């Protein structure tokens, strides 16, 4: 390929590691940790003439993320032909750059603004209450699948005004299958795996099925009277004054919003409940705050403003186990980062996980310590669970409202005892760090604290759990 990035091997001081790029595809976090410990803030991984550039420091995060003219987003490696379903379903914000991206963000600004959040509150409370109504003390649950199903229903309701759980699960399954296939092909292309083109035809068929499902949902939505606020109604409303906002464009936005919203938030819930269950002293403080400041089973909006320890717990959970663990840009013009010169086409990767685990920014960085937030105020490029700069997550305020509200509803009624000796694995799939195993738990009443319990699994490679919990650590892949 002619536009492959080329660094002169004679450039002095390049923080270069030569080795298979597949190591990044296999275990992104282990690979980035190794590069970070070998080279520090900036690293280049090279195989043959293919290179990946990694930035790990707040300053370099800023340089890459704030300069969207030089570093563009190319989230989907395969865009498909001009008139294909794949082109349409990949045409949301993450594929847009320049003026097109800026205009689309502007068009969606009101839909996601903090002003409108109170209008989503009743739906969040209703669905969280339905979830806790389905639980009983002593019941065994898998926190991972509970949270994924909960967020599929929540996302279908808030984005599309759809109450039908079966539709939410079906759309979720279609999107997950398609996201996985995009990821396999995209990651394969990034690391030059010879097998990356396999599955291309499958991807195009999956994109058609997905698009058909979104189109059917549009039709049903237009034929239905909606009595609760949802984002699609607002986007249809915006269509009336913006003729360039065609249905084809909305298909791209709707698909991306659903894909970006449900698993990231579900993983954040699963990790937060797991961490709280394994840190009973933190949970004790949090329960005390909830008892003090929330009078009923469901929090009022003004009560949510009086929960500083809940905020610290969520921030800390998203610091140690960020659902978005890394993301990538592509340099679109010749440029350099420190001694590393790059040609157009060079992929540049930044990582929330690595930045959040820097000991110079966060003391004892691998431990879950919500108390630290009483004394630290990291900059947007030191702490970036929602990204930073012009592409920062547009759904962040909504996600935070969902997490703060629904966690309160869950914890007002229940605590969770993790089953001893369970295997809890966490891995990155398509940039998202989530549980890749079940998280088996028993439901306890809210006034009975769980005990930290030993667990096995790759979770021990990601965070440092309390001593009582450490068990059978799996070695970080060589
Ligand atoms: C805890 C939940 C969430 C996390 C951790 C998260 C994380 C992120 C991150 C890190 C980015 C930036 C990616 C980059 O710079 O390459 C992003 C972008 C985005 N997120 Fe989220 N997100 C969450 C929830 C949501 C929700 C609820 C929605 C929508 C309802 C959403 C919609 C988007 C969209 C559309 C973008 C692309 C923005 C752009 O390129 O301009 N996200 N998200």
Short mmCIF file of C-alpha atoms and ligand atoms in Angstrom, two decimals:
data_model
loop_
_atom_site.label_atom_id
_atom_site.label_comp_id
_atom_site.label_asym_id
_atom_site.label_seq_id
_atom_site.Cartn_x
_atom_site.Cartn_y
_atom_site.Cartn_z
CA UNK A 1 0.00 0.00 0.00
CA UNK A 2 1.42 3.35 -1.00
CA UNK A 3 0.16 5.48 1.88
CA UNK A 4 1.59 3.31 4.65
CA UNK A 5 3.27 5.36 7.41
CA UNK A 6 7.02 5.47 7.02
CA UNK A 7 9.49 6.39 9.72
CA UNK A 8 13.13 6.58 8.93
CA UNK A 9 14.88 3.83 10.83
CA UNK A 10 17.73 6.28 11.25
CA UNK A 11 15.64 8.73 13.24
CA UNK A 12 17.39 8.96 16.58
CA UNK A 13 15.58 8.49 19.87
CA UNK A 14 12.47 6.87 18.49
CA UNK A 15 10.76 4.89 21.28
CA UNK A 16 10.44 1.86 19.06
CA UNK A 17 9.50 -1.72 19.84
CA UNK A 18 9.65 -4.22 17.02
CA UNK A 19 7.26 -7.10 17.37
CA UNK A 20 4.04 -8.59 16.09
CA UNK A 21 1.23 -6.04 15.88
CA UNK A 22 -1.11 -8.93 16.67
CA UNK A 23 -0.12 -8.56 20.33
CA UNK A 24 -2.15 -5.35 20.35
CA UNK A 25 -5.17 -7.08 18.78
CA UNK A 26 -4.93 -10.03 21.20
CA UNK A 27 -4.73 -8.05 24.44
CA UNK A 28 -4.69 -4.26 23.95
CA UNK A 29 -4.22 -3.44 27.64
CA UNK A 30 -1.34 -5.86 28.25
CA UNK A 31 0.35 -4.62 25.06
CA UNK A 32 -0.06 -0.92 25.95
CA UNK A 33 1.17 -1.52 29.51
CA UNK A 34 4.30 -3.14 28.16
CA UNK A 35 4.95 -0.34 25.70
CA UNK A 36 4.30 2.25 28.40
CA UNK A 37 6.73 0.64 30.82
CA UNK A 38 9.39 0.25 28.08
CA UNK A 39 9.14 3.73 26.61
CA UNK A 40 7.08 6.04 28.84
CA UNK A 41 4.76 8.62 27.33
CA UNK A 42 5.17 7.81 23.64
CA UNK A 43 5.75 4.48 21.91
CA UNK A 44 5.85 3.02 18.42
CA UNK A 45 5.08 -0.62 17.75
CA UNK A 46 6.45 -1.75 14.41
CA UNK A 47 6.17 -4.86 12.31
CA UNK A 48 7.61 -4.85 8.80
CA UNK A 49 6.64 -1.42 7.42
CA UNK A 50 3.46 -1.11 9.50
CA UNK A 51 3.53 1.02 12.66
CA UNK A 52 1.18 1.97 15.44
CA UNK A 53 1.91 5.09 17.49
CA UNK A 54 0.76 5.17 21.14
CA UNK A 55 0.39 8.23 23.38
CA UNK A 56 0.10 7.73 27.13
CA UNK A 57 0.54 11.16 28.76
CA UNK A 58 -1.95 14.00 29.42
CA UNK A 59 0.10 16.39 27.24
CA UNK A 60 0.15 14.02 24.30
CA UNK A 61 -3.53 13.16 24.82
CA UNK A 62 -4.20 16.89 24.52
CA UNK A 63 -2.04 17.24 21.43
CA UNK A 64 -3.84 14.44 19.61
CA UNK A 65 -7.39 14.92 20.87
CA UNK A 66 -7.60 18.69 20.58
CA UNK A 67 -6.22 18.79 17.04
CA UNK A 68 -9.02 17.27 15.02
CA UNK A 69 -7.72 18.74 11.74
CA UNK A 70 -4.54 16.67 11.86
CA UNK A 71 -5.86 13.63 13.75
CA UNK A 72 -9.13 12.40 12.30
CA UNK A 73 -11.50 9.70 13.48
CA UNK A 74 -11.75 6.60 11.29
CA UNK A 75 -13.72 4.40 13.63
CA UNK A 76 -15.05 2.03 10.97
CA UNK A 77 -12.36 0.51 8.78
CA UNK A 78 -14.91 -0.73 6.24
CA UNK A 79 -17.33 1.84 4.86
CA UNK A 80 -18.74 -0.23 1.97
CA UNK A 81 -19.82 1.11 -1.43
CA UNK A 82 -21.46 4.51 -1.72
CA UNK A 83 -24.99 3.11 -1.87
CA UNK A 84 -24.54 0.21 0.51
CA UNK A 85 -26.23 -0.40 3.85
CA UNK A 86 -22.74 -0.61 5.40
CA UNK A 87 -22.03 2.97 4.24
CA UNK A 88 -25.31 4.22 5.71
CA UNK A 89 -25.07 2.45 9.08
CA UNK A 90 -21.48 3.66 9.53
CA UNK A 91 -22.22 7.28 8.71
CA UNK A 92 -22.86 8.55 12.27
CA UNK A 93 -20.72 10.99 14.27
CA UNK A 94 -17.74 8.66 14.72
CA UNK A 95 -17.16 8.51 10.96
CA UNK A 96 -17.52 12.24 10.43
CA UNK A 97 -14.75 14.82 10.46
CA UNK A 98 -14.29 18.53 9.79
CA UNK A 99 -17.33 20.70 9.02
CA UNK A 100 -19.60 17.67 8.59
CA UNK A 101 -18.80 16.52 12.14
CA UNK A 102 -19.13 20.02 13.59
CA UNK A 103 -22.55 20.54 11.96
CA UNK A 104 -23.85 17.14 13.11
CA UNK A 105 -22.71 17.84 16.71
CA UNK A 106 -24.46 21.20 16.56
CA UNK A 107 -27.64 19.58 15.26
CA UNK A 108 -27.64 17.13 18.21
CA UNK A 109 -26.57 19.63 20.84
CA UNK A 110 -30.03 20.28 22.26
CA UNK A 111 -31.01 16.62 22.28
CA UNK A 112 -28.12 15.82 24.63
CA UNK A 113 -27.90 19.07 26.59
CA UNK A 114 -27.92 19.08 30.39
CA UNK A 115 -31.08 21.24 30.24
CA UNK A 116 -33.14 18.41 28.86
CA UNK A 117 -31.91 15.71 31.29
CA UNK A 118 -34.76 16.15 33.81
CA UNK A 119 -37.17 15.09 31.05
CA UNK A 120 -35.47 11.69 30.81
CA UNK A 121 -35.62 11.18 34.60
CA UNK A 122 -39.08 9.49 34.79
CA UNK A 123 -38.09 6.85 32.20
CA UNK A 124 -34.81 6.09 33.97
CA UNK A 125 -36.60 5.74 37.32
CA UNK A 126 -39.36 3.59 35.85
CA UNK A 127 -37.00 1.11 34.18
CA UNK A 128 -34.68 0.94 37.20
CA UNK A 129 -37.69 0.24 39.43
CA UNK A 130 -38.90 -2.49 37.06
CA UNK A 131 -35.46 -4.07 37.32
CA UNK A 132 -35.42 -4.05 41.12
CA UNK A 133 -39.04 -5.31 41.19
CA UNK A 134 -37.83 -8.37 39.27
CA UNK A 135 -35.24 -9.12 41.98
CA UNK A 136 -35.83 -10.87 45.31
CA UNK A 137 -33.56 -11.29 48.32
CA UNK A 138 -31.51 -14.48 48.07
CA UNK A 139 -31.87 -14.73 44.26
CA UNK A 140 -28.74 -15.55 42.25
CA UNK A 141 -28.04 -13.24 39.35
CA UNK A 142 -25.31 -12.68 36.80
CA UNK A 143 -24.58 -8.97 37.18
CA UNK A 144 -23.07 -8.81 33.72
CA UNK A 145 -26.11 -10.11 31.82
CA UNK A 146 -28.55 -8.25 34.12
CA UNK A 147 -26.83 -4.96 33.33
CA UNK A 148 -26.57 -5.62 29.58
CA UNK A 149 -30.30 -6.48 29.35
CA UNK A 150 -31.21 -3.53 31.54
CA UNK A 151 -29.24 -1.13 29.35
CA UNK A 152 -30.68 -2.58 26.14
CA UNK A 153 -34.17 -1.79 27.42
CA UNK A 154 -33.11 1.60 28.79
CA UNK A 155 -31.37 2.59 25.54
CA UNK A 156 -34.32 1.50 23.37
CA UNK A 157 -36.64 3.55 25.60
CA UNK A 158 -34.53 6.72 25.84
CA UNK A 159 -33.26 6.78 22.27
CA UNK A 160 -36.25 5.42 20.39
CA UNK A 161 -39.21 5.57 22.78
CA UNK A 162 -39.59 1.79 22.38
CA UNK A 163 -41.00 -0.19 25.33
CA UNK A 164 -40.70 -3.59 23.71
CA UNK A 165 -37.94 -5.60 25.46
CA UNK A 166 -37.86 -8.21 22.67
CA UNK A 167 -37.16 -5.46 20.10
CA UNK A 168 -34.40 -4.06 22.33
CA UNK A 169 -32.72 -7.49 22.69
CA UNK A 170 -33.05 -8.21 18.96
CA UNK A 171 -31.58 -4.86 17.93
CA UNK A 172 -28.85 -5.27 20.56
CA UNK A 173 -27.96 -8.71 19.18
CA UNK A 174 -27.84 -7.41 15.59
CA UNK A 175 -25.68 -4.45 16.59
CA UNK A 176 -23.31 -6.51 18.73
CA UNK A 177 -22.78 -9.08 15.98
CA UNK A 178 -22.14 -6.30 13.46
CA UNK A 179 -19.85 -4.33 15.82
CA UNK A 180 -17.82 -7.50 16.46
CA UNK A 181 -17.43 -8.17 12.75
CA UNK A 182 -16.39 -4.54 12.12
CA UNK A 183 -13.93 -4.85 14.96
CA UNK A 184 -12.39 -8.09 13.66
CA UNK A 185 -11.94 -6.68 10.18
CA UNK A 186 -10.83 -3.24 11.43
CA UNK A 187 -8.34 -4.63 13.92
CA UNK A 188 -7.10 -7.10 11.29
CA UNK A 189 -6.48 -4.22 8.88
CA UNK A 190 -4.78 -2.16 11.60
CA UNK A 191 -2.33 -4.91 12.47
CA UNK A 192 -2.02 -6.23 8.88
CA UNK A 193 -3.32 -9.68 9.71
CA UNK A 194 -3.46 -11.71 6.47
CA UNK A 195 -6.93 -12.97 7.38
CA UNK A 196 -8.52 -9.60 7.96
CA UNK A 197 -10.59 -9.53 4.76
CA UNK A 198 -12.33 -12.76 5.73
CA UNK A 199 -15.85 -12.04 6.84
CA UNK A 200 -16.20 -8.97 4.61
CA UNK A 201 -19.23 -10.37 2.72
CA UNK A 202 -20.79 -11.40 6.02
CA UNK A 203 -20.35 -7.87 7.31
CA UNK A 204 -22.24 -6.41 4.36
CA UNK A 205 -25.13 -8.83 4.88
CA UNK A 206 -25.21 -8.03 8.61
CA UNK A 207 -25.28 -4.30 7.82
CA UNK A 208 -28.33 -4.88 5.57
CA UNK A 209 -30.19 -6.78 8.29
CA UNK A 210 -29.34 -4.10 10.82
CA UNK A 211 -30.46 -1.29 8.54
CA UNK A 212 -33.74 -3.04 7.84
CA UNK A 213 -34.42 -3.35 11.54
CA UNK A 214 -33.66 0.36 12.13
CA UNK A 215 -35.89 1.34 9.18
CA UNK A 216 -38.77 -0.75 10.53
CA UNK A 217 -38.31 0.91 13.90
CA UNK A 218 -38.45 4.37 12.21
CA UNK A 219 -41.75 3.38 10.55
CA UNK A 220 -43.29 2.12 13.78
CA UNK A 221 -42.05 5.21 15.62
CA UNK A 222 -43.67 7.55 13.08
CA UNK A 223 -46.98 5.70 13.37
CA UNK A 224 -47.04 5.83 17.19
CA UNK A 225 -48.08 8.50 19.65
CA UNK A 226 -45.18 8.95 22.12
CA UNK A 227 -45.93 10.12 25.61
CA UNK A 228 -42.37 10.01 26.89
CA UNK A 229 -39.43 12.04 25.66
CA UNK A 230 -37.07 10.15 23.39
CA UNK A 231 -34.14 11.19 21.25
CA UNK A 232 -35.52 9.92 17.94
CA UNK A 233 -38.64 12.12 18.29
CA UNK A 234 -36.34 15.11 18.74
CA UNK A 235 -34.27 14.13 15.70
CA UNK A 236 -37.42 13.66 13.58
CA UNK A 237 -38.47 17.13 14.75
CA UNK A 238 -35.07 18.53 13.70
CA UNK A 239 -35.60 16.98 10.24
CA UNK A 240 -38.45 19.42 9.64
CA UNK A 241 -36.13 22.43 9.65
CA UNK A 242 -33.02 20.75 8.17
CA UNK A 243 -33.63 19.16 4.82
CA UNK A 244 -30.09 17.78 4.60
CA UNK A 245 -30.94 15.56 7.59
CA UNK A 246 -32.34 12.76 5.45
CA UNK A 247 -33.55 9.40 6.74
CA UNK A 248 -30.35 7.83 5.42
CA UNK A 249 -28.34 10.17 7.65
CA UNK A 250 -30.60 9.44 10.60
CA UNK A 251 -30.03 5.69 10.11
CA UNK A 252 -26.32 6.27 10.66
CA UNK A 253 -26.88 8.45 13.72
CA UNK A 254 -29.48 6.14 15.28
CA UNK A 255 -27.32 3.04 14.81
CA UNK A 256 -24.22 4.67 16.22
CA UNK A 257 -26.06 6.15 19.19
CA UNK A 258 -27.49 2.76 20.14
CA UNK A 259 -24.13 1.04 19.68
CA UNK A 260 -22.22 3.73 21.62
CA UNK A 261 -24.74 3.94 24.44
CA UNK A 262 -25.76 0.51 25.68
CA UNK A 263 -22.61 -1.57 26.30
CA UNK A 264 -20.44 1.28 27.60
CA UNK A 265 -23.06 2.10 30.22
CA UNK A 266 -23.82 -1.57 31.01
CA UNK A 267 -20.12 -2.25 31.60
CA UNK A 268 -19.88 0.79 33.88
CA UNK A 269 -22.79 -0.53 35.95
CA UNK A 270 -21.32 -4.05 36.14
CA UNK A 271 -17.86 -2.84 37.18
CA UNK A 272 -19.26 -0.40 39.74
CA UNK A 273 -21.48 -3.02 41.39
CA UNK A 274 -18.62 -5.52 41.39
CA UNK A 275 -16.20 -3.00 42.94
CA UNK A 276 -18.71 -1.93 45.59
CA UNK A 277 -19.42 -5.56 46.51
CA UNK A 278 -15.71 -6.22 46.93
CA UNK A 279 -15.15 -3.05 49.00
CA UNK A 280 -17.77 -3.27 51.79
CA UNK A 281 -16.35 -0.25 53.64
CA UNK A 282 -16.96 1.91 50.58
CA UNK A 283 -20.44 0.44 50.25
CA UNK A 284 -21.17 1.13 53.93
CA UNK A 285 -20.37 4.83 53.42
CA UNK A 286 -22.38 4.99 50.25
CA UNK A 287 -25.42 3.28 51.80
CA UNK A 288 -25.23 5.75 54.71
CA UNK A 289 -25.27 8.67 52.26
CA UNK A 290 -28.23 7.21 50.38
CA UNK A 291 -30.20 6.63 53.60
CA UNK A 292 -29.43 10.19 54.73
CA UNK A 293 -30.26 11.96 51.50
CA UNK A 294 -32.77 9.90 49.52
CA UNK A 295 -36.13 9.51 51.22
CA UNK A 296 -37.96 6.96 49.03
CA UNK A 297 -36.99 4.00 46.84
CA UNK A 298 -36.53 6.33 43.86
CA UNK A 299 -34.44 9.52 44.04
CA UNK A 300 -35.92 12.90 43.22
CA UNK A 301 -33.84 15.15 40.97
CA UNK A 302 -32.89 17.49 43.81
CA UNK A 303 -31.91 14.51 46.00
CA UNK A 304 -29.47 13.36 43.32
CA UNK A 305 -27.65 16.68 43.70
CA UNK A 306 -26.82 15.81 47.31
CA UNK A 307 -24.83 12.61 46.75
CA UNK A 308 -21.12 13.58 46.59
CA UNK A 309 -19.89 10.15 47.69
CA UNK A 310 -21.95 8.43 44.97
CA UNK A 311 -20.27 10.75 42.46
CA UNK A 312 -16.84 9.85 43.84
CA UNK A 313 -17.65 6.12 43.61
CA UNK A 314 -18.73 6.43 39.97
CA UNK A 315 -15.72 8.58 39.03
CA UNK A 316 -13.37 6.12 40.69
CA UNK A 317 -15.00 3.11 39.05
CA UNK A 318 -14.67 4.80 35.63
CA UNK A 319 -11.06 5.62 36.44
CA UNK A 320 -9.87 2.12 37.39
CA UNK A 321 -12.04 0.19 34.92
CA UNK A 322 -12.97 2.64 32.12
CA UNK A 323 -15.57 1.09 29.82
CA UNK A 324 -13.84 2.85 26.93
CA UNK A 325 -10.27 1.67 27.38
CA UNK A 326 -8.62 3.19 24.32
CA UNK A 327 -9.50 4.85 21.07
CA UNK A 328 -7.70 5.80 17.91
CA UNK A 329 -7.13 8.58 15.43
CA UNK A 330 -5.40 8.66 12.07
CA UNK A 331 -2.91 11.39 11.13
CA UNK A 332 -4.15 12.89 7.86
CA UNK A 333 -1.14 15.05 7.06
CA UNK A 334 2.61 14.75 7.69
CA UNK A 335 3.16 15.56 11.34
CA UNK A 336 5.20 14.55 14.36
CA UNK A 337 4.82 13.75 18.03
CA UNK A 338 8.11 14.37 19.80
CA UNK A 339 10.78 12.52 17.81
CA UNK A 340 8.22 10.41 15.96
CA UNK A 341 7.53 11.67 12.47
CA UNK A 342 4.40 10.42 10.82
CA UNK A 343 3.10 10.24 7.30
CA UNK A 344 -0.60 10.52 6.47
CA UNK A 345 -2.35 7.27 7.38
CA UNK A 346 -0.47 6.62 10.61
CA UNK A 347 -2.78 5.29 13.35
CA UNK A 348 -2.36 7.01 16.73
CA UNK A 349 -3.82 5.33 19.81
CA UNK A 350 -4.60 6.99 23.16
CA UNK A 351 -5.73 5.09 26.21
CA UNK A 352 -7.97 5.99 29.12
CA UNK A 353 -6.89 2.85 30.94
CA UNK A 354 -3.15 3.64 30.78
CA UNK A 355 -3.57 7.35 31.58
CA UNK A 356 -5.86 6.57 34.54
CA UNK A 357 -3.34 4.09 35.93
CA UNK A 358 -0.36 6.49 35.94
CA UNK A 359 1.17 6.63 39.41
CA UNK A 360 2.28 10.25 38.88
CA UNK A 361 -1.37 11.28 38.42
CA UNK A 362 -3.19 8.95 40.81
CA UNK A 363 -1.57 7.61 43.95
CA UNK A 364 -1.81 3.83 44.29
CA UNK A 365 -3.44 3.88 40.85
CA UNK A 366 -4.56 0.25 40.62
CA UNK A 367 -6.71 0.48 43.74
CA UNK A 368 -10.35 1.54 44.00
CA UNK A 369 -10.29 4.49 46.45
CA UNK A 370 -13.28 6.86 45.99
CA UNK A 371 -11.96 9.06 48.84
CA UNK A 372 -9.21 10.37 46.54
CA UNK A 373 -11.81 12.50 44.71
CA UNK A 374 -12.19 14.74 47.76
CA UNK A 375 -8.70 16.08 47.10
CA UNK A 376 -7.96 15.75 43.38
CA UNK A 377 -9.23 17.62 40.33
CA UNK A 378 -7.50 16.09 37.33
CA UNK A 379 -7.50 17.95 34.02
CA UNK A 380 -9.71 16.73 31.12
CA UNK A 381 -6.66 15.05 29.56
CA UNK A 382 -5.61 13.31 32.80
CA UNK A 383 -9.04 11.84 33.49
CA UNK A 384 -11.01 11.13 30.34
CA UNK A 385 -13.53 8.27 30.67
CA UNK A 386 -15.70 10.02 28.07
CA UNK A 387 -12.79 11.16 25.89
CA UNK A 388 -11.83 14.82 25.57
CA UNK A 389 -11.76 17.64 23.03
CA UNK A 390 -14.19 18.18 20.15
CA UNK A 391 -15.14 14.51 19.95
CA UNK A 392 -15.84 14.03 23.64
CA UNK A 393 -18.78 11.70 24.23
CA UNK A 394 -21.96 13.55 23.32
CA UNK A 395 -23.97 11.20 25.55
CA UNK A 396 -21.87 11.76 28.70
CA UNK A 397 -24.46 13.83 30.62
CA UNK A 398 -27.19 11.31 29.79
CA UNK A 399 -24.96 8.36 30.74
CA UNK A 400 -24.11 10.00 34.07
CA UNK A 401 -27.81 10.65 34.77
CA UNK A 402 -28.62 7.00 34.04
CA UNK A 403 -25.78 5.70 36.19
CA UNK A 404 -26.37 7.98 39.19
CA UNK A 405 -30.13 7.44 39.18
CA UNK A 406 -30.28 3.70 38.49
CA UNK A 407 -27.45 2.87 40.93
CA UNK A 408 -29.37 4.74 43.62
CA UNK A 409 -32.55 2.79 42.85
CA UNK A 410 -30.67 -0.54 42.92
CA UNK A 411 -28.77 0.20 46.15
CA UNK A 412 -31.79 1.59 47.98
CA UNK A 413 -33.15 -1.96 47.90
CA UNK A 414 -30.25 -4.37 47.44
CA UNK A 415 -26.61 -5.18 47.98
CA UNK A 416 -24.74 -7.89 46.07
CA UNK A 417 -22.66 -10.74 47.45
CA UNK A 418 -20.21 -11.94 44.79
CA UNK A 419 -20.11 -15.76 44.78
CA UNK A 420 -16.80 -16.97 46.27
CA UNK A 421 -14.29 -18.41 43.84
CA UNK A 422 -16.13 -17.12 40.78
CA UNK A 423 -13.99 -16.40 37.76
CA UNK A 424 -14.30 -12.75 36.76
CA UNK A 425 -12.64 -11.90 33.48
CA UNK A 426 -12.32 -8.49 31.91
CA UNK A 427 -11.12 -7.94 28.38
CA UNK A 428 -11.22 -5.31 25.67
CA UNK A 429 -13.59 -5.94 22.79
CA UNK A 430 -13.92 -3.26 20.15
CA UNK A 431 -12.19 -0.67 22.39
CA UNK A 432 -14.59 -1.42 25.29
CA UNK A 433 -13.33 -2.91 28.54
CA UNK A 434 -16.09 -5.09 29.92
CA UNK A 435 -16.67 -8.31 31.79
CA UNK A 436 -16.15 -11.28 29.46
CA UNK A 437 -17.41 -13.76 32.03
CA UNK A 438 -20.43 -13.90 34.24
CA UNK A 439 -20.29 -11.98 37.53
CA UNK A 440 -22.32 -14.32 39.75
CA UNK A 441 -23.88 -12.64 42.79
CA UNK A 442 -26.55 -13.26 45.41
CA UNK A 443 -29.00 -10.47 46.21
CA UNK A 444 -28.86 -9.18 49.79
CA UNK A 445 -31.13 -6.65 51.50
CA UNK A 446 -29.74 -3.10 51.29
CA UNK A 447 -28.96 -3.04 55.03
CA UNK A 448 -26.84 -6.21 54.92
CA UNK A 449 -23.31 -5.61 53.72
CA UNK A 450 -21.63 -8.23 51.51
CA UNK A 451 -18.18 -9.62 52.32
CA UNK A 452 -15.16 -9.31 50.06
CA UNK A 453 -14.67 -12.71 48.58
CA UNK A 454 -11.84 -14.39 46.67
CA UNK A 455 -12.31 -14.50 42.93
CA UNK A 456 -10.18 -15.86 40.12
CA UNK A 457 -9.79 -14.50 36.62
CA UNK A 458 -8.13 -11.82 34.55
CA UNK A 459 -9.73 -9.05 36.65
CA UNK A 460 -6.52 -9.33 38.71
CA UNK A 461 -4.52 -8.14 35.72
CA UNK A 462 -6.58 -4.96 35.55
CA UNK A 463 -6.93 -3.75 39.13
CA UNK A 464 -5.65 -4.48 42.62
CA UNK A 465 -8.48 -5.83 44.75
CA UNK A 466 -8.39 -5.90 48.57
CA UNK A 467 -5.99 -8.51 49.93
CA UNK A 468 -8.81 -10.82 51.01
CA UNK A 469 -10.00 -10.97 47.43
CA UNK A 470 -6.73 -11.71 45.68
CA UNK A 471 -6.69 -15.23 44.40
CA UNK A 472 -5.15 -17.14 41.51
CA UNK A 473 -3.92 -14.14 39.50
CA UNK A 474 -3.60 -14.90 35.82
CA UNK A 475 -0.20 -13.79 34.51
CA UNK A 476 -0.24 -10.89 32.07
CA UNK A 477 0.21 -12.35 28.60
CA UNK A 478 3.87 -12.34 27.56
C1 LIG B 1 -20.62 5.16 30.51
C2 LIG B 1 -21.05 5.31 29.29
C3 LIG B 1 -20.23 5.87 28.16
C4 LIG B 1 -18.88 5.93 27.98
C5 LIG B 1 -17.81 5.41 28.92
C6 LIG B 1 -18.64 6.57 26.71
C7 LIG B 1 -17.38 6.85 26.21
C8 LIG B 1 -17.16 7.54 25.04
C9 LIG B 1 -15.86 7.97 24.58
C10 LIG B 1 -14.54 7.71 25.29
C11 LIG B 1 -16.04 8.63 23.41
C12 LIG B 1 -14.95 9.29 22.58
C13 LIG B 1 -14.32 8.33 21.63
C14 LIG B 1 -13.15 8.93 20.88
O1 LIG B 1 -12.65 10.00 21.24
O2 LIG B 1 -12.71 8.29 19.93
C15 LIG B 1 -17.45 8.59 23.11
C16 LIG B 1 -18.01 9.13 21.97
C17 LIG B 1 -19.34 9.05 21.68
N1 LIG B 1 -20.35 8.60 22.50
FE1 LIG B 1 -20.12 7.84 24.36
N2 LIG B 1 -19.84 6.87 26.13
C18 LIG B 1 -20.84 6.48 26.98
C19 LIG B 1 -22.20 6.63 26.79
C20 LIG B 1 -22.78 7.16 25.67
C21 LIG B 1 -24.19 7.37 25.49
C22 LIG B 1 -25.26 7.08 26.54
C23 LIG B 1 -24.36 7.86 24.22
C24 LIG B 1 -25.61 8.26 23.49
C25 LIG B 1 -26.82 8.20 23.95
C26 LIG B 1 -23.05 7.98 23.62
C27 LIG B 1 -22.80 8.44 22.35
C28 LIG B 1 -21.54 8.73 21.86
C29 LIG B 1 -21.31 9.27 20.53
C30 LIG B 1 -22.37 9.56 19.47
C31 LIG B 1 -19.92 9.48 20.42
C32 LIG B 1 -19.18 10.05 19.23
C33 LIG B 1 -18.93 11.52 19.44
C34 LIG B 1 -18.17 12.20 18.31
O3 LIG B 1 -17.38 11.55 17.61
O4 LIG B 1 -18.38 13.40 18.14
N3 LIG B 1 -22.11 7.55 24.53
N4 LIG B 1 -18.12 7.94 24.13
#
